[in-house]
Coordinates of C-alpha atoms in Angstrom, one line a residue:
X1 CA 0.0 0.0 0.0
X2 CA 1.8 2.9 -1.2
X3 CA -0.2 5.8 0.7
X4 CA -2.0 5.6 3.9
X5 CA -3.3 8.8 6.2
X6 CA -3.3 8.7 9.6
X7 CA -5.7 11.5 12.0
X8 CA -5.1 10.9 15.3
X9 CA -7.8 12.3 18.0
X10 CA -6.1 13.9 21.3
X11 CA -5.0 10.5 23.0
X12 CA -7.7 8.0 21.3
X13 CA -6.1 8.1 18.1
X14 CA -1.9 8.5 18.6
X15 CA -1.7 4.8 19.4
X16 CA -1.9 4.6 15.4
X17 CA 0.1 7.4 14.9
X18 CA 3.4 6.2 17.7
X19 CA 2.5 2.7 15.9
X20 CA 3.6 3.9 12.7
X21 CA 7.1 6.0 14.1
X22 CA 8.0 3.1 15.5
X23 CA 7.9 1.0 12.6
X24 CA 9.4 3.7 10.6
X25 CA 12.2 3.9 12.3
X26 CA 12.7 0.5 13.3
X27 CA 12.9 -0.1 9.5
X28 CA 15.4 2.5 9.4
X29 CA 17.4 0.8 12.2
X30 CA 17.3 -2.1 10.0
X31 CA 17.9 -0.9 7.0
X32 CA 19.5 2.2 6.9
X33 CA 18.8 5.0 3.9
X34 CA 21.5 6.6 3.3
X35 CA 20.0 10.2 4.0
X36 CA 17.4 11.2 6.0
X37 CA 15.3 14.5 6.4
X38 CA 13.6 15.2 9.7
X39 CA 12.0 18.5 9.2
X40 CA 9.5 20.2 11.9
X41 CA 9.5 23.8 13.5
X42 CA 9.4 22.1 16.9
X43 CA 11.1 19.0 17.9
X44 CA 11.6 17.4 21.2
X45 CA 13.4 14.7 21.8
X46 CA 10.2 12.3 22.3
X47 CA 10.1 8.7 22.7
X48 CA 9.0 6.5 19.4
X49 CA 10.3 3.3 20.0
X50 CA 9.4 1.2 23.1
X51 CA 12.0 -1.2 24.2
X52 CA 11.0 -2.1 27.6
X53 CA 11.7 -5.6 27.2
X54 CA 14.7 -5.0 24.8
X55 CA 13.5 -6.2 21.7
X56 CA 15.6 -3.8 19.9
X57 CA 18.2 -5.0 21.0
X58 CA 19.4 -6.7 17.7
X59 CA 19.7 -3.5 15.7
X60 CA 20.5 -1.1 18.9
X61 CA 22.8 -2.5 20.5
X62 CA 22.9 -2.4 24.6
X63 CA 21.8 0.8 24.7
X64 CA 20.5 0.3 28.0
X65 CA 17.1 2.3 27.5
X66 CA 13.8 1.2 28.3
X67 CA 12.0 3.8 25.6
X68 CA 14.1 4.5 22.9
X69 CA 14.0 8.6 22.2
X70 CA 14.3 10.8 18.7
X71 CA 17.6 11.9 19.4
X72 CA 19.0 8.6 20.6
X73 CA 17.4 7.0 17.3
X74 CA 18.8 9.6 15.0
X75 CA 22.7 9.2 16.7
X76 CA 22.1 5.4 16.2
X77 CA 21.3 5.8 12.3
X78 CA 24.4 8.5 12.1
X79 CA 26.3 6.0 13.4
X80 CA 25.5 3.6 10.8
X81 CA 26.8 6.1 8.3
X82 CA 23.3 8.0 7.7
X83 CA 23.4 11.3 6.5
X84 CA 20.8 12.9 9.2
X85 CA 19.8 16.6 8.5
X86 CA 17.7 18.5 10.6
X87 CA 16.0 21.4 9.3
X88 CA 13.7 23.7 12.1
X89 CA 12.6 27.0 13.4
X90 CA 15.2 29.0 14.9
X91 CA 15.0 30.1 18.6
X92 CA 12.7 28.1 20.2
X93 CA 14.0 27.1 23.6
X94 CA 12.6 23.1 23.4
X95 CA 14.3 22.7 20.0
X96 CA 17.3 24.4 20.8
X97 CA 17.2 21.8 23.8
X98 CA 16.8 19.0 21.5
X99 CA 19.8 20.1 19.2
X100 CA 22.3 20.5 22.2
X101 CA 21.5 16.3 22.7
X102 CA 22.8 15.5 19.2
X103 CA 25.8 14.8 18.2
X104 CA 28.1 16.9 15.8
X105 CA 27.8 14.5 13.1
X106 CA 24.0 15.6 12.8
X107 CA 23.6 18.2 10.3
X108 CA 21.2 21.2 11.3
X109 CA 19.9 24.2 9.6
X110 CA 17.6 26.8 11.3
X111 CA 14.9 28.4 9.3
X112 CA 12.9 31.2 10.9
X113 CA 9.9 30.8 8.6
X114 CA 9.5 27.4 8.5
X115 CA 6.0 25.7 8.9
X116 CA 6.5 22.6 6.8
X117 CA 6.5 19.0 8.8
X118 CA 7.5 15.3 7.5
X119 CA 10.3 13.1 7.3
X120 CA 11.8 11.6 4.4
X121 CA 14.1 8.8 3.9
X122 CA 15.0 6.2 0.8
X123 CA 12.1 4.4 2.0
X124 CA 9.1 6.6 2.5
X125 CA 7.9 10.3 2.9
X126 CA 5.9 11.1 6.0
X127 CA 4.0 14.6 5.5
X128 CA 1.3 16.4 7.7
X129 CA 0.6 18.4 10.7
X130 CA 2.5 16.8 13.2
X131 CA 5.3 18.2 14.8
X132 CA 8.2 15.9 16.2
X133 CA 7.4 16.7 20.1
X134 CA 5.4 14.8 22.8
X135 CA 2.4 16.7 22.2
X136 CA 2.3 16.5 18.5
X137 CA 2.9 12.6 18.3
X138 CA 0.7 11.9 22.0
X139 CA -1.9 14.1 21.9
X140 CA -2.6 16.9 19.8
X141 CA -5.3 15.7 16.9
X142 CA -3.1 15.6 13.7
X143 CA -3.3 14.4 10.0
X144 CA -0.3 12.8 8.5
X145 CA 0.1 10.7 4.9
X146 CA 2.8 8.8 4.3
X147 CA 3.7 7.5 1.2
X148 CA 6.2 4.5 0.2
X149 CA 5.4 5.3 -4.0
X150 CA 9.1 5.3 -5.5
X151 CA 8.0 8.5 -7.2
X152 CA 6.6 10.4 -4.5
X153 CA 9.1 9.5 -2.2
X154 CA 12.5 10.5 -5.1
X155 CA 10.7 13.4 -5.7
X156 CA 10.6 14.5 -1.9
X157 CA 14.3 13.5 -0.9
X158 CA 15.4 16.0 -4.4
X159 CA 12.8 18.3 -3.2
X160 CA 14.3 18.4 0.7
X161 CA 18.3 18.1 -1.0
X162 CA 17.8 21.3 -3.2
X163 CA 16.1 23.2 -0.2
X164 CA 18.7 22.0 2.2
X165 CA 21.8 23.2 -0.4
X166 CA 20.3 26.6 -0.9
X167 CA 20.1 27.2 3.2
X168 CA 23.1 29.4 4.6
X169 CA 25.4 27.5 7.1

């Protein structure tokens, strides 16, 4: 199924919604793209993954965490060589908290203006009105799409690589 849309009602309906991260980015932890774009005004570092009983263990190593959280997720996959890029808005104290976790290898680029939410690997482009924080993946009522079409999902990684090239440093 190439597309599938997701609206999640405050609580009832983020079960589907931290369902699908988690699957996201365990696929990403097993197969790593060799880019990825995380792209939200706000970000936080939320958990996506649960790993209570350490079932990711295989792909995570002895990480040692019960809930597996963005920024540990997206040090893991630089490890594995991915590019990770980070594009948000500047000065916002919660983002600017979330940055300070991740490592130097993660690119960043503020952008004061920006409004636009998804993230895009090889694999799939997930769009909508999400933001990457607690509240937009745990409560707040949100539409997102995602989309594993070969097209769609070329078209967004060009799209996000020509934006991210014509930012400043």
């Amino acid at each position: 199924m190439p597309n599938r849309s997701i609206k999640s009602k405050a609580r009832a309906g983020s079960l589907q919604l931290t369902d699908c991260l988690s699957s996201l980015f365990a696929l990403e932890l097993m197969y790593p793209s060799p880019e990825i774009y995380l792209i939200s005004p706000w970000i936080s570092n939320v958990t996506l993954i649960s790993n209570r009983f350490g079932q990711f263990r295989t792909v995570m190593g002895d990480s040692g965490e019960g809930d597996l959280r963005l920024a540990t997720l997206l040090k893991t996959l630089a490890e594995k060589g991915v590019k990770v890029r980070v594009m948000y808005r500047s000065k916002h104290q919660q983002t600017e908290e979330f940055l300070n976790l991740l490592p130097e290898n993660i690119e960043r680029r503020g952008i004061e203006t920006l409004h636009e939410k998804g993230l895009i690997t090889h694999h799939f482009y997930l769009r909508g009105s999400m933001n990457f924080t607690f509240s937009g993946v745990n409560l707040n009522d949100e539409s997102v799409e995602l989309t594993t079409d070969q097209q769609d999902v070329a078209l967004a990684l060009l799209e996000a690589r020509q934006r991210w090239e014509a930012l400043p440093l």
